[in-house]
Amino acid sequence: MVASNEDIRTTVQRYLDLVAGGTAAEIVALYAPDAKLEDPVGSDVLVGHDAIRAFYESFEALKKKTNLVTLRTCAGHAAFHFEIVTEAGDMKYRMAPLEVMTFGDDGLITSMRAFWSDQDLVVEA
Amino acid sequence: MVASNEDIRTTVQRYLDLVAGGTAAEIVALYAPDAKLEDPVGSDVLVGHDAIRAFYESFEALKKKTNLVTLRTCAGHAAFHFEIVTEAGDMKYRMAPLEVMTFGDDGLITSMRAFWSDQDLVVEA
């Protein structure tokens, strides 16, 4: 049976909580073993846990806050708009991508695509 | 060359203007001849101008307003959040889907996927 909209909502919120305050290993556990990640859309597609873990490890140490703005779920998919503020030293980086995720029947994320471009990044000194 | 982010923004805004106040024929002209449309995601995928025109004709006569909330563009893609209010008699139907479009190098829409479910529909008497 396809993942329910309620299960998908729970996973998206947990994903955003972990992106803000969790480890790369905790985030990867939400993904299926053969999942694909494209962030931003148009960049190389990362496939599988090792590549996906390395992606999240690259900013694991930075201080981050995330906030879910809008979420739509249907037929094993989530589309959502969220804000992420990353602090690196005295700099703050504000982004608010739109993302699309697909989910397997077991509720694991099978693909993630993030829609944003450099022009969406706001840097605050 | 891939459609520019600026051209994509222009087309998305024109699309929403036409959904509100244009004809199905005008909307279909924004789509490539072999384009695909899935609205909502999980329903049958419509392929080609005839099927896509019939989709927009089905609500062409209703009074509608649209409003772009958030738009992200990258690598020949648009992801956007918009509001649409449809009036039918004394009833108002409010929806705010997230949509993803892909664009050909000529700037025409090659696919549209709309993420929403019945629970996102607000009916006002």
PDB file of C-alpha atoms in Angstrom:
ATOM      1  CA  MET A   1       0.000   0.000   0.000  1.00  0.00           C
ATOM      2  CA  VAL A   2       1.303   3.424  -0.876  1.00  0.00           C
ATOM      3  CA  ALA A   3       2.644   5.498   2.041  1.00  0.00           C
ATOM      4  CA  SER A   4      -0.205   7.482   3.605  1.00  0.00           C
ATOM      5  CA  ASN A   5      -0.316  11.274   3.445  1.00  0.00           C
ATOM      6  CA  GLU A   6      -0.145  11.305   7.258  1.00  0.00           C
ATOM      7  CA  ASP A   7       3.004   9.128   7.344  1.00  0.00           C
ATOM      8  CA  ILE A   8       4.562  11.317   4.665  1.00  0.00           C
ATOM      9  CA  ARG A   9       3.804  14.476   6.675  1.00  0.00           C
ATOM     10  CA  THR A  10       5.462  12.935   9.732  1.00  0.00           C
ATOM     11  CA  THR A  11       8.565  11.979   7.757  1.00  0.00           C
ATOM     12  CA  VAL A  12       8.911  15.405   6.109  1.00  0.00           C
ATOM     13  CA  GLN A  13       8.722  17.122   9.503  1.00  0.00           C
ATOM     14  CA  ARG A  14      11.246  14.656  10.965  1.00  0.00           C
ATOM     15  CA  TYR A  15      13.491  15.240   7.938  1.00  0.00           C
ATOM     16  CA  LEU A  16      13.466  19.009   8.530  1.00  0.00           C
ATOM     17  CA  ASP A  17      14.066  18.539  12.270  1.00  0.00           C
ATOM     18  CA  LEU A  18      17.059  16.304  11.518  1.00  0.00           C
ATOM     19  CA  VAL A  19      18.455  18.653   8.844  1.00  0.00           C
ATOM     20  CA  ALA A  20      18.448  21.323  11.569  1.00  0.00           C
ATOM     21  CA  GLY A  21      19.608  19.297  14.559  1.00  0.00           C
ATOM     22  CA  GLY A  22      20.393  15.709  13.604  1.00  0.00           C
ATOM     23  CA  THR A  23      23.311  13.780  12.173  1.00  0.00           C
ATOM     24  CA  ALA A  24      23.869  12.779   8.560  1.00  0.00           C
ATOM     25  CA  ALA A  25      23.429   9.150   9.647  1.00  0.00           C
ATOM     26  CA  GLU A  26      19.994   9.926  11.125  1.00  0.00           C
ATOM     27  CA  ILE A  27      18.912  11.709   7.934  1.00  0.00           C
ATOM     28  CA  VAL A  28      20.151   8.895   5.682  1.00  0.00           C
ATOM     29  CA  ALA A  29      18.064   6.417   7.690  1.00  0.00           C
ATOM     30  CA  LEU A  30      14.958   8.139   6.272  1.00  0.00           C
ATOM     31  CA  TYR A  31      16.087   7.258   2.728  1.00  0.00           C
ATOM     32  CA  ALA A  32      15.692   3.932   0.904  1.00  0.00           C
ATOM     33  CA  PRO A  33      19.049   2.209   0.172  1.00  0.00           C
ATOM     34  CA  ASP A  34      18.846   2.990  -3.570  1.00  0.00           C
ATOM     35  CA  ALA A  35      17.325   6.460  -3.189  1.00  0.00           C
ATOM     36  CA  LYS A  36      18.233   9.353  -5.489  1.00  0.00           C
ATOM     37  CA  LEU A  37      18.987  12.933  -4.444  1.00  0.00           C
ATOM     38  CA  GLU A  38      19.251  15.954  -6.790  1.00  0.00           C
ATOM     39  CA  ASP A  39      19.980  19.220  -4.955  1.00  0.00           C
ATOM     40  CA  PRO A  40      19.668  21.583  -6.716  1.00  0.00           C
ATOM     41  CA  VAL A  41      17.781  20.166  -9.703  1.00  0.00           C
ATOM     42  CA  GLY A  42      20.196  20.211 -12.642  1.00  0.00           C
ATOM     43  CA  SER A  43      23.199  19.086 -10.568  1.00  0.00           C
ATOM     44  CA  ASP A  44      24.548  15.516 -10.447  1.00  0.00           C
ATOM     45  CA  VAL A  45      22.059  12.984  -9.115  1.00  0.00           C
ATOM     46  CA  LEU A  46      23.426  11.234  -6.028  1.00  0.00           C
ATOM     47  CA  VAL A  47      22.393   7.573  -5.718  1.00  0.00           C
ATOM     48  CA  GLY A  48      22.437   5.399  -2.599  1.00  0.00           C
ATOM     49  CA  HIS A  49      23.167   5.806   1.083  1.00  0.00           C
ATOM     50  CA  ASP A  50      26.928   6.459   0.827  1.00  0.00           C
ATOM     51  CA  ALA A  51      26.566   9.363  -1.612  1.00  0.00           C
ATOM     52  CA  ILE A  52      23.565  10.774   0.247  1.00  0.00           C
ATOM     53  CA  ARG A  53      25.336  10.553   3.633  1.00  0.00           C
ATOM     54  CA  ALA A  54      28.353  12.434   2.226  1.00  0.00           C
ATOM     55  CA  PHE A  55      26.004  15.175   0.981  1.00  0.00           C
ATOM     56  CA  TYR A  56      24.505  15.748   4.456  1.00  0.00           C
ATOM     57  CA  GLU A  57      27.885  15.366   6.188  1.00  0.00           C
ATOM     58  CA  SER A  58      29.189  18.291   4.138  1.00  0.00           C
ATOM     59  CA  PHE A  59      27.089  20.708   6.221  1.00  0.00           C
ATOM     60  CA  GLU A  60      26.458  18.590   9.352  1.00  0.00           C
ATOM     61  CA  ALA A  61      28.695  20.758  11.559  1.00  0.00           C
ATOM     62  CA  LEU A  62      27.012  24.061  10.648  1.00  0.00           C
ATOM     63  CA  LYS A  63      24.351  25.598  12.889  1.00  0.00           C
ATOM     64  CA  LYS A  64      21.001  25.446  11.112  1.00  0.00           C
ATOM     65  CA  LYS A  65      17.330  26.200  11.637  1.00  0.00           C
ATOM     66  CA  THR A  66      14.537  24.881   9.434  1.00  0.00           C
ATOM     67  CA  ASN A  67      10.887  25.838   9.167  1.00  0.00           C
ATOM     68  CA  LEU A  68       8.172  24.144   7.111  1.00  0.00           C
ATOM     69  CA  VAL A  69       6.137  26.748   5.203  1.00  0.00           C
ATOM     70  CA  THR A  70       3.808  24.701   2.978  1.00  0.00           C
ATOM     71  CA  LEU A  71       3.367  20.971   2.420  1.00  0.00           C
ATOM     72  CA  ARG A  72       1.256  19.123  -0.135  1.00  0.00           C
ATOM     73  CA  THR A  73       1.012  15.337  -0.166  1.00  0.00           C
ATOM     74  CA  CYS A  74      -0.571  12.984  -2.707  1.00  0.00           C
ATOM     75  CA  ALA A  75      -0.112   9.469  -4.038  1.00  0.00           C
ATOM     76  CA  GLY A  76       3.191   8.726  -2.290  1.00  0.00           C
ATOM     77  CA  HIS A  77       4.631  12.167  -2.995  1.00  0.00           C
ATOM     78  CA  ALA A  78       5.400  15.256  -0.947  1.00  0.00           C
ATOM     79  CA  ALA A  79       5.977  18.744  -2.340  1.00  0.00           C
ATOM     80  CA  PHE A  80       6.980  21.341   0.211  1.00  0.00           C
ATOM     81  CA  HIS A  81       8.356  24.808   0.710  1.00  0.00           C
ATOM     82  CA  PHE A  82      10.667  25.316   3.662  1.00  0.00           C
ATOM     83  CA  GLU A  83      13.106  27.856   5.034  1.00  0.00           C
ATOM     84  CA  ILE A  84      16.611  27.022   6.160  1.00  0.00           C
ATOM     85  CA  VAL A  85      18.980  29.432   7.889  1.00  0.00           C
ATOM     86  CA  THR A  86      22.604  28.310   8.106  1.00  0.00           C
ATOM     87  CA  GLU A  87      25.187  30.043  10.278  1.00  0.00           C
ATOM     88  CA  ALA A  88      28.871  29.881   9.426  1.00  0.00           C
ATOM     89  CA  GLY A  89      30.982  32.141  11.609  1.00  0.00           C
ATOM     90  CA  ASP A  90      29.432  35.622  11.495  1.00  0.00           C
ATOM     91  CA  MET A  91      27.520  34.897   8.277  1.00  0.00           C
ATOM     92  CA  LYS A  92      23.911  33.801   7.946  1.00  0.00           C
ATOM     93  CA  TYR A  93      22.661  32.146   4.766  1.00  0.00           C
ATOM     94  CA  ARG A  94      18.893  32.148   4.199  1.00  0.00           C
ATOM     95  CA  MET A  95      17.325  29.803   1.659  1.00  0.00           C
ATOM     96  CA  ALA A  96      13.758  28.715   1.018  1.00  0.00           C
ATOM     97  CA  PRO A  97      13.736  25.889  -1.541  1.00  0.00           C
ATOM     98  CA  LEU A  98      10.795  23.956  -2.899  1.00  0.00           C
ATOM     99  CA  GLU A  99      11.390  20.218  -2.671  1.00  0.00           C
ATOM    100  CA  VAL A 100       9.674  17.164  -4.088  1.00  0.00           C
ATOM    101  CA  MET A 101      10.068  13.764  -2.435  1.00  0.00           C
ATOM    102  CA  THR A 102       8.749  10.367  -3.450  1.00  0.00           C
ATOM    103  CA  PHE A 103       8.153   7.598  -0.907  1.00  0.00           C
ATOM    104  CA  GLY A 104       8.192   3.826  -1.101  1.00  0.00           C
ATOM    105  CA  ASP A 105       5.384   1.720   0.308  1.00  0.00           C
ATOM    106  CA  ASP A 106       7.555   1.281   3.450  1.00  0.00           C
ATOM    107  CA  GLY A 107       7.539   5.072   3.985  1.00  0.00           C
ATOM    108  CA  LEU A 108      11.227   5.560   3.125  1.00  0.00           C
ATOM    109  CA  ILE A 109      12.227   8.429   0.826  1.00  0.00           C
ATOM    110  CA  THR A 110      13.018   7.069  -2.658  1.00  0.00           C
ATOM    111  CA  SER A 111      13.883  10.395  -4.262  1.00  0.00           C
ATOM    112  CA  MET A 112      14.438  14.020  -3.298  1.00  0.00           C
ATOM    113  CA  ARG A 113      14.715  16.925  -5.731  1.00  0.00           C
ATOM    114  CA  ALA A 114      15.370  20.476  -4.489  1.00  0.00           C
ATOM    115  CA  PHE A 115      14.368  23.449  -6.650  1.00  0.00           C
ATOM    116  CA  TRP A 116      16.409  26.604  -6.015  1.00  0.00           C
ATOM    117  CA  SER A 117      19.142  28.657  -7.617  1.00  0.00           C
ATOM    118  CA  ASP A 118      21.899  30.973  -6.410  1.00  0.00           C
ATOM    119  CA  GLN A 119      19.588  33.955  -6.822  1.00  0.00           C
ATOM    120  CA  ASP A 120      17.403  32.532  -4.004  1.00  0.00           C
ATOM    121  CA  LEU A 121      20.262  32.652  -1.480  1.00  0.00           C
ATOM    122  CA  VAL A 122      20.317  35.639   0.890  1.00  0.00           C
ATOM    123  CA  VAL A 123      23.563  36.279   2.756  1.00  0.00           C
ATOM    124  CA  GLU A 124      23.552  38.340   5.963  1.00  0.00           C
ATOM    125  CA  ALA A 125      26.808  39.531   7.509  1.00  0.00           C
TER     126      ALA A 125
ATOM    127  CA  MET B   1      20.309  26.225 -24.819  1.00  0.00           C
ATOM    128  CA  VAL B   2      18.090  25.470 -21.852  1.00  0.00           C
ATOM    129  CA  ALA B   3      15.228  27.909 -21.233  1.00  0.00           C
ATOM    130  CA  SER B   4      16.474  30.767 -19.029  1.00  0.00           C
ATOM    131  CA  ASN B   5      15.143  31.276 -15.504  1.00  0.00           C
ATOM    132  CA  GLU B   6      13.830  34.679 -16.643  1.00  0.00           C
ATOM    133  CA  ASP B   7      11.908  33.176 -19.597  1.00  0.00           C
ATOM    134  CA  ILE B   8      10.497  30.477 -17.285  1.00  0.00           C
ATOM    135  CA  ARG B   9       9.312  33.119 -14.780  1.00  0.00           C
ATOM    136  CA  THR B  10       7.570  34.997 -17.585  1.00  0.00           C
ATOM    137  CA  THR B  11       5.840  31.834 -18.820  1.00  0.00           C
ATOM    138  CA  VAL B  12       4.703  30.763 -15.329  1.00  0.00           C
ATOM    139  CA  GLN B  13       3.171  34.191 -14.694  1.00  0.00           C
ATOM    140  CA  ARG B  14       1.490  34.136 -18.145  1.00  0.00           C
ATOM    141  CA  TYR B  15       0.232  30.615 -17.405  1.00  0.00           C
ATOM    142  CA  LEU B  16      -1.398  31.765 -14.154  1.00  0.00           C
ATOM    143  CA  ASP B  17      -2.872  34.854 -15.852  1.00  0.00           C
ATOM    144  CA  LEU B  18      -4.377  32.628 -18.568  1.00  0.00           C
ATOM    145  CA  VAL B  19      -5.689  30.049 -16.091  1.00  0.00           C
ATOM    146  CA  ALA B  20      -7.538  32.954 -14.466  1.00  0.00           C
ATOM    147  CA  GLY B  21      -8.671  34.886 -17.507  1.00  0.00           C
ATOM    148  CA  GLY B  22      -7.684  33.145 -20.736  1.00  0.00           C
ATOM    149  CA  THR B  23      -9.038  30.393 -22.959  1.00  0.00           C
ATOM    150  CA  ALA B  24      -8.033  26.735 -22.974  1.00  0.00           C
ATOM    151  CA  ALA B  25      -6.556  27.316 -26.458  1.00  0.00           C
ATOM    152  CA  GLU B  26      -4.331  30.113 -25.142  1.00  0.00           C
ATOM    153  CA  ILE B  27      -3.125  27.940 -22.265  1.00  0.00           C
ATOM    154  CA  VAL B  28      -2.418  24.955 -24.533  1.00  0.00           C
ATOM    155  CA  ALA B  29      -0.251  27.193 -26.742  1.00  0.00           C
ATOM    156  CA  LEU B  30       2.224  27.393 -23.803  1.00  0.00           C
ATOM    157  CA  TYR B  31       2.662  23.593 -23.926  1.00  0.00           C
ATOM    158  CA  ALA B  32       4.850  21.558 -26.284  1.00  0.00           C
ATOM    159  CA  PRO B  33       2.818  19.315 -28.657  1.00  0.00           C
ATOM    160  CA  ASP B  34       3.831  16.112 -26.799  1.00  0.00           C
ATOM    161  CA  ALA B  35       3.685  17.611 -23.295  1.00  0.00           C
ATOM    162  CA  LYS B  36       2.478  15.649 -20.263  1.00  0.00           C
ATOM    163  CA  LEU B  37       0.094  16.875 -17.568  1.00  0.00           C
ATOM    164  CA  GLU B  38      -0.588  15.123 -14.222  1.00  0.00           C
ATOM    165  CA  ASP B  39      -3.048  17.035 -12.005  1.00  0.00           C
ATOM    166  CA  PRO B  40      -3.165  15.937  -9.258  1.00  0.00           C
ATOM    167  CA  VAL B  41      -0.065  13.730  -9.109  1.00  0.00           C
ATOM    168  CA  GLY B  42      -1.299  10.144  -8.951  1.00  0.00           C
ATOM    169  CA  SER B  43      -4.100  10.665 -11.491  1.00  0.00           C
ATOM    170  CA  ASP B  44      -3.906   9.666 -15.166  1.00  0.00           C
ATOM    171  CA  VAL B  45      -1.161  11.443 -17.099  1.00  0.00           C
ATOM    172  CA  LEU B  46      -2.613  13.438 -20.007  1.00  0.00           C
ATOM    173  CA  VAL B  47      -0.382  13.530 -23.100  1.00  0.00           C
ATOM    174  CA  GLY B  48      -0.523  15.989 -25.986  1.00  0.00           C
ATOM    175  CA  HIS B  49      -2.438  19.121 -26.915  1.00  0.00           C
ATOM    176  CA  ASP B  50      -5.882  17.534 -27.398  1.00  0.00           C
ATOM    177  CA  ALA B  51      -5.955  15.924 -23.948  1.00  0.00           C
ATOM    178  CA  ILE B  52      -4.453  19.005 -22.288  1.00  0.00           C
ATOM    179  CA  ARG B  53      -6.930  21.350 -24.017  1.00  0.00           C
ATOM    180  CA  ALA B  54      -9.860  19.206 -22.821  1.00  0.00           C
ATOM    181  CA  PHE B  55      -8.514  19.439 -19.252  1.00  0.00           C
ATOM    182  CA  TYR B  56      -8.488  23.261 -19.269  1.00  0.00           C
ATOM    183  CA  GLU B  57     -11.800  23.457 -21.160  1.00  0.00           C
ATOM    184  CA  SER B  58     -13.444  21.559 -18.306  1.00  0.00           C
ATOM    185  CA  PHE B  59     -13.206  24.658 -16.078  1.00  0.00           C
ATOM    186  CA  GLU B  60     -12.756  27.380 -18.717  1.00  0.00           C
ATOM    187  CA  ALA B  61     -16.233  28.860 -18.097  1.00  0.00           C
ATOM    188  CA  LEU B  62     -15.793  29.223 -14.317  1.00  0.00           C
ATOM    189  CA  LYS B  63     -14.748  32.532 -12.767  1.00  0.00           C
ATOM    190  CA  LYS B  64     -11.231  32.187 -11.366  1.00  0.00           C
ATOM    191  CA  LYS B  65      -8.501  34.232  -9.719  1.00  0.00           C
ATOM    192  CA  THR B  66      -4.879  33.105  -9.429  1.00  0.00           C
ATOM    193  CA  ASN B  67      -2.001  34.440  -7.370  1.00  0.00           C
ATOM    194  CA  LEU B  68       1.643  33.345  -7.481  1.00  0.00           C
ATOM    195  CA  VAL B  69       2.983  32.822  -3.943  1.00  0.00           C
ATOM    196  CA  THR B  70       6.482  31.400  -4.444  1.00  0.00           C
ATOM    197  CA  LEU B  71       8.476  30.451  -7.532  1.00  0.00           C
ATOM    198  CA  ARG B  72      11.802  28.671  -7.825  1.00  0.00           C
ATOM    199  CA  THR B  73      13.501  28.118 -11.171  1.00  0.00           C
ATOM    200  CA  CYS B  74      16.567  26.061 -12.085  1.00  0.00           C
ATOM    201  CA  ALA B  75      17.937  24.117 -15.031  1.00  0.00           C
ATOM    202  CA  GLY B  76      14.829  24.284 -17.215  1.00  0.00           C
ATOM    203  CA  HIS B  77      12.455  23.635 -14.318  1.00  0.00           C
ATOM    204  CA  ALA B  78       9.956  25.692 -12.348  1.00  0.00           C
ATOM    205  CA  ALA B  79       8.528  24.769  -8.954  1.00  0.00           C
ATOM    206  CA  PHE B  80       5.868  27.101  -7.654  1.00  0.00           C
ATOM    207  CA  HIS B  81       3.174  27.587  -5.074  1.00  0.00           C
ATOM    208  CA  PHE B  82       0.062  29.441  -6.185  1.00  0.00           C
ATOM    209  CA  GLU B  83      -3.456  30.153  -5.008  1.00  0.00           C
ATOM    210  CA  ILE B  84      -6.521  29.672  -7.156  1.00  0.00           C
ATOM    211  CA  VAL B  85     -10.036  30.716  -6.187  1.00  0.00           C
ATOM    212  CA  THR B  86     -12.824  29.320  -8.380  1.00  0.00           C
ATOM    213  CA  GLU B  87     -16.402  30.566  -8.218  1.00  0.00           C
ATOM    214  CA  ALA B  88     -19.282  28.335  -9.242  1.00  0.00           C
ATOM    215  CA  GLY B  89     -22.662  29.869  -8.454  1.00  0.00           C
ATOM    216  CA  ASP B  90     -22.642  30.919  -4.806  1.00  0.00           C
ATOM    217  CA  MET B  91     -19.723  28.629  -3.938  1.00  0.00           C
ATOM    218  CA  LYS B  92     -16.044  29.550  -3.744  1.00  0.00           C
ATOM    219  CA  TYR B  93     -13.345  26.892  -3.937  1.00  0.00           C
ATOM    220  CA  ARG B  94      -9.910  27.851  -2.610  1.00  0.00           C
ATOM    221  CA  MET B  95      -6.861  25.769  -3.520  1.00  0.00           C
ATOM    222  CA  ALA B  96      -3.128  26.401  -3.244  1.00  0.00           C
ATOM    223  CA  PRO B  97      -1.249  23.636  -5.063  1.00  0.00           C
ATOM    224  CA  LEU B  98       2.482  23.222  -5.517  1.00  0.00           C
ATOM    225  CA  GLU B  99       3.330  22.599  -9.165  1.00  0.00           C
ATOM    226  CA  VAL B 100       6.449  21.494 -11.001  1.00  0.00           C
ATOM    227  CA  MET B 101       6.929  22.287 -14.694  1.00  0.00           C
ATOM    228  CA  THR B 102       9.708  21.344 -17.075  1.00  0.00           C
ATOM    229  CA  PHE B 103      10.518  23.428 -20.137  1.00  0.00           C
ATOM    230  CA  GLY B 104      12.029  22.634 -23.524  1.00  0.00           C
ATOM    231  CA  ASP B 105      14.849  24.672 -24.982  1.00  0.00           C
ATOM    232  CA  ASP B 106      12.197  26.594 -26.957  1.00  0.00           C
ATOM    233  CA  GLY B 107      10.562  27.691 -23.678  1.00  0.00           C
ATOM    234  CA  LEU B 108       7.425  25.561 -24.101  1.00  0.00           C
ATOM    235  CA  ILE B 109       6.144  23.547 -21.129  1.00  0.00           C
ATOM    236  CA  THR B 110       7.040  19.871 -21.595  1.00  0.00           C
ATOM    237  CA  SER B 111       5.470  18.613 -18.366  1.00  0.00           C
ATOM    238  CA  MET B 112       3.287  19.857 -15.537  1.00  0.00           C
ATOM    239  CA  ARG B 113       2.657  18.015 -12.262  1.00  0.00           C
ATOM    240  CA  ALA B 114       0.337  19.444  -9.603  1.00  0.00           C
ATOM    241  CA  PHE B 115       0.700  18.354  -5.977  1.00  0.00           C
ATOM    242  CA  TRP B 116      -2.491  18.657  -3.927  1.00  0.00           C
ATOM    243  CA  SER B 117      -5.169  16.458  -2.415  1.00  0.00           C
ATOM    244  CA  ASP B 118      -8.828  16.858  -1.516  1.00  0.00           C
ATOM    245  CA  GLN B 119      -7.857  17.860   2.021  1.00  0.00           C
ATOM    246  CA  ASP B 120      -6.266  21.035   0.587  1.00  0.00           C
ATOM    247  CA  LEU B 121      -9.570  22.230  -0.906  1.00  0.00           C
ATOM    248  CA  VAL B 122     -11.473  24.860   1.087  1.00  0.00           C
ATOM    249  CA  VAL B 123     -15.135  25.389   0.145  1.00  0.00           C
ATOM    250  CA  GLU B 124     -16.899  28.640   1.072  1.00  0.00           C
ATOM    251  CA  ALA B 125     -20.649  28.988   0.674  1.00  0.00           C
TER     252      ALA B 125
END
